[in-house]
């Protein structure tokens, strides 16, 4: 472990990938302009490890940690790590503006997580209001920031954010992202295990939304290609990816949902946003964004990230019959979750 951590430090000092243990994408710094990242909900189960990972990212020069409680401690703790980002903690609504001002990327893991037996939609009543008020502040204090929405139900919180920004006159569809990276992370892990291929080489797009059957992994496009997997294997992998969140919720038995893997996924996605802003070429990640690739107004698919955010929403590519069926089955649920979010802002 000592050697591992020393290699992290060396990698960070060099600003390059010094260790094969580390995802290269975390540590490549071609050029490093000043970039401020704000984490809203930074004292929570996701927020704390995400704050740590963003402090390790050399693309970040300023890290604002905001929560309704607990941020002074988290900020003091993380700030002692000897990396580039200057860390500041902000607590309570009166400090939200200061936390947001000048932000390039705002990551939102604020809100309540699931307990066993709940769906993500069961979180709507509490989290919709939290997201609405945070997005109202974003529109006021950093209207140009890229927003990475983690709070569930993502299928509704992203449309909520869009409506809030529209009302405020600041909406830019290129700058609003539902974070579905954890679905991709899971699909890659599960596929690598089943296909017996090196996990660090695996790529699997995951499209649709971020709840149950709306999560549609496209294993027919997975690389490296494996001819060893049967149709039954693909069905089982699809179901496990769709139920990945529930698997963690049940294992945690009342103590919340995925936090560590989500922090990892959130850090990967925020890093991609920063690289895009900095002009790095060919930055493509799946995300739930405003979309015209299906008849639904929001949809997750591969997105090319650039200096303005989502520069291009990529199409679905060719689907297997099983995936085509999955796509048709997910549309009614996704449509109604999107409409629920829009209605919430229009009526409140
Ligand atoms: N998009 C995804 O793939 C995933 C999303 N999630 C979602 O992320 C959210 C957070 O999960 P956890 O970190 O496990 O929950 P948590 O309860 O551990 O942390 C949430 C934090 O949000 C804070 N918070 C509440 N109201 C706030 C407000 N108005 N402003 C700022 N902060 C506020 C709380 O004080 C708490 O520190 C949940 O909605 C969960 O469902 C979780 C895992 C994966
Ligand atoms: O399942 C949950 O409630 C949290 C989540 O979105 C995930 O882990 O994918």
PDB file of C-alpha atoms in Angstrom, residues 76 111 186 208 246 251 257 260 305 343:
ATOM      1  CA  UNK A  76     -10.114  20.885   6.768  1.00  0.00           C
ATOM      2  CA  UNK A 111     -30.173  14.435  -1.122  1.00  0.00           C
ATOM      3  CA  UNK A 186     -20.681  -1.703 -13.410  1.00  0.00           C
ATOM      4  CA  UNK A 208     -31.460   5.103 -21.679  1.00  0.00           C
ATOM      5  CA  UNK A 246     -30.285  -2.376  -5.606  1.00  0.00           C
ATOM      6  CA  UNK A 251     -25.997  -5.369   0.950  1.00  0.00           C
ATOM      7  CA  UNK A 257     -26.682   3.100  -1.356  1.00  0.00           C
ATOM      8  CA  UNK A 260     -17.550   4.623  -2.992  1.00  0.00           C
ATOM      9  CA  UNK A 305     -17.337  16.584 -24.325  1.00  0.00           C
ATOM     10  CA  UNK A 343     -44.360  19.080 -13.953  1.00  0.00           C
TER      11      UNK A 343
END
